[in-house]
C-alpha positions as a Python dict, from the first residue, in 0.01 Angstrom:
ca = {
    (1, 'Q'): (0, 0, 0),
    (2, 'V'): (-199, 147, -288),
    (3, 'Q'): (-563, 197, -206),
    (4, 'L'): (-868, 420, -229),
    (5, 'V'): (-1095, 448, 72),
    (6, 'E'): (-1441, 600, 56),
    (7, 'S'): (-1622, 743, 354),
    (8, 'G'): (-1907, 975, 438),
    (9, 'G'): (-2206, 767, 338),
    (10, 'G'): (-2512, 728, 553),
    (11, 'L'): (-2885, 780, 587),
    (12, 'V'): (-3027, 1120, 493),
    (13, 'Q'): (-3374, 1256, 432),
    (14, 'P'): (-3483, 1371, 88),
    (15, 'G'): (-3354, 1721, 24),
    (16, 'G'): (-3059, 1667, 255),
    (17, 'S'): (-2687, 1668, 189),
    (18, 'L'): (-2389, 1440, 230),
    (19, 'R'): (-2022, 1473, 147),
    (20, 'L'): (-1836, 1165, 36),
    (21, 'S'): (-1459, 1138, 58),
    (22, 'C'): (-1222, 930, -151),
    (23, 'A'): (-882, 920, 15),
    (24, 'A'): (-587, 783, -178),
    (25, 'S'): (-277, 625, -29),
    (26, 'G'): (30, 489, -198),
    (27, 'F'): (-5, 713, -502),
    (28, 'S'): (-81, 1075, -589),
    (29, 'L'): (-417, 1176, -729),
    (30, 'D'): (-250, 1460, -919),
    (31, 'W'): (-181, 1234, -1216),
    (32, 'Y'): (-511, 1051, -1232),
    (33, 'A'): (-871, 1108, -1316),
    (34, 'I'): (-1087, 1021, -1016),
    (35, 'A'): (-1443, 916, -1079),
    (36, 'W'): (-1742, 848, -859),
    (37, 'F'): (-1978, 569, -955),
    (38, 'R'): (-2292, 438, -793),
    (39, 'Q'): (-2481, 115, -810),
    (40, 'A'): (-2826, 49, -673),
    (41, 'P'): (-2959, -303, -619),
    (42, 'G'): (-3064, -462, -946),
    (43, 'Q'): (-2930, -174, -1152),
    (44, 'E'): (-2622, -118, -1361),
    (45, 'R'): (-2336, 87, -1230),
    (46, 'E'): (-2364, 455, -1323),
    (47, 'G'): (-2084, 705, -1350),
    (48, 'V'): (-2191, 1024, -1172),
    (49, 'S'): (-1887, 1252, -1167),
    (50, 'C'): (-1520, 1275, -1250),
    (51, 'F'): (-1228, 1501, -1159),
    (52, 'V'): (-921, 1514, -1377),
    (53, 'G'): (-613, 1572, -1165),
    (54, 'S'): (-389, 1711, -1439),
    (55, 'D'): (-611, 2008, -1526),
    (56, 'S'): (-884, 2009, -1257),
    (57, 'S'): (-1159, 1965, -1513),
    (58, 'T'): (-1485, 1816, -1390),
    (59, 'Y'): (-1758, 1605, -1544),
    (60, 'Y'): (-2109, 1525, -1426),
    (61, 'A'): (-2385, 1289, -1521),
    (62, 'D'): (-2709, 1450, -1631),
    (63, 'S'): (-2885, 1297, -1331),
    (64, 'V'): (-2671, 1486, -1078),
    (65, 'R'): (-2558, 1802, -1256),
    (66, 'G'): (-2645, 2107, -1048),
    (67, 'R'): (-2683, 1901, -730),
    (68, 'F'): (-2345, 1729, -689),
    (69, 'T'): (-2004, 1894, -683),
    (70, 'I'): (-1672, 1712, -714),
    (71, 'S'): (-1355, 1865, -576),
    (72, 'R'): (-1003, 1776, -467),
    (73, 'D'): (-787, 1860, -167),
    (74, 'V'): (-428, 1825, -283),
    (75, 'T'): (-287, 1842, 69),
    (76, 'K'): (-502, 1547, 178),
    (77, 'N'): (-475, 1355, -150),
    (78, 'T'): (-853, 1325, -135),
    (79, 'V'): (-1140, 1382, -375),
    (80, 'Y'): (-1481, 1482, -242),
    (81, 'L'): (-1832, 1450, -375),
    (82, 'Q'): (-2066, 1706, -221),
    (83, 'M'): (-2422, 1585, -272),
    (84, 'N'): (-2705, 1832, -219),
    (85, 'S'): (-3081, 1813, -275),
    (86, 'L'): (-3063, 1437, -243),
    (87, 'K'): (-3345, 1227, -380),
    (88, 'P'): (-3454, 871, -301),
    (89, 'E'): (-3326, 768, -643),
    (90, 'D'): (-2975, 868, -534),
    (91, 'T'): (-2976, 569, -298),
    (92, 'A'): (-2689, 339, -394),
    (93, 'V'): (-2344, 218, -302),
    (94, 'Y'): (-2101, 486, -413),
    (95, 'Y'): (-1753, 391, -531),
    (96, 'C'): (-1453, 596, -634),
    (97, 'A'): (-1194, 485, -885),
    (98, 'A'): (-873, 619, -1036),
    (99, 'G'): (-797, 601, -1405),
    (100, 'S'): (-652, 784, -1701),
    (101, 'F'): (-923, 1019, -1825),
    (102, 'C'): (-1296, 1082, -1828),
    (103, 'T'): (-1564, 1140, -2085),
    (104, 'V'): (-1940, 1175, -2079),
    (105, 'V'): (-2125, 907, -2271),
    (106, 'A'): (-2503, 892, -2298),
    (107, 'G'): (-2542, 1129, -2006),
    (108, 'S'): (-2317, 940, -1766),
    (109, 'T'): (-1950, 988, -1689),
    (110, 'T'): (-1706, 721, -1805),
    (111, 'L'): (-1364, 657, -1656),
    (112, 'H'): (-1112, 514, -1901),
    (113, 'E'): (-833, 274, -1811),
    (114, 'S'): (-941, 240, -1451),
    (115, 'R'): (-664, 121, -1226),
    (116, 'Y'): (-771, 144, -862),
    (117, 'W'): (-1111, 105, -697),
    (118, 'G'): (-1241, 168, -350),
    (119, 'Q'): (-1466, -62, -152),
    (120, 'G'): (-1774, 160, -163),
    (121, 'T'): (-1989, 350, 84),
    (122, 'Q'): (-2367, 321, 119),
    (123, 'V'): (-2586, 624, 67),
    (124, 'T'): (-2953, 590, 158),
    (125, 'V'): (-3200, 871, 95),
    (126, 'S'): (-3524, 804, 274),
    (127, 'S'): (-3775, 968, 502),
}
């Protein structure tokens, strides 16, 4: 069964850290670009980061650059999003998706030809 499963969300205080995981099954992440998106209530979905499996290149939205780090564990077929210095405005449901390639458009990452999506994990930054 082909699927992406996110985990690692939760409640954290401002300035804290979380690490999200996006585990793939049924296909290899090596040949895909894997992107993280987030969507807060009443807001449009925003692309925050992307990892390109073929060359390990990374992309970040302006809003998270310097605070978030995307990485991949080949042995676990998993992509991670390490989130540091979290702010209340980072509160959202975070999704991962697999597609063909990534670009940065108007300060946000864009995943092209998306094929698989996860179900999302909630991240809440609040004191």
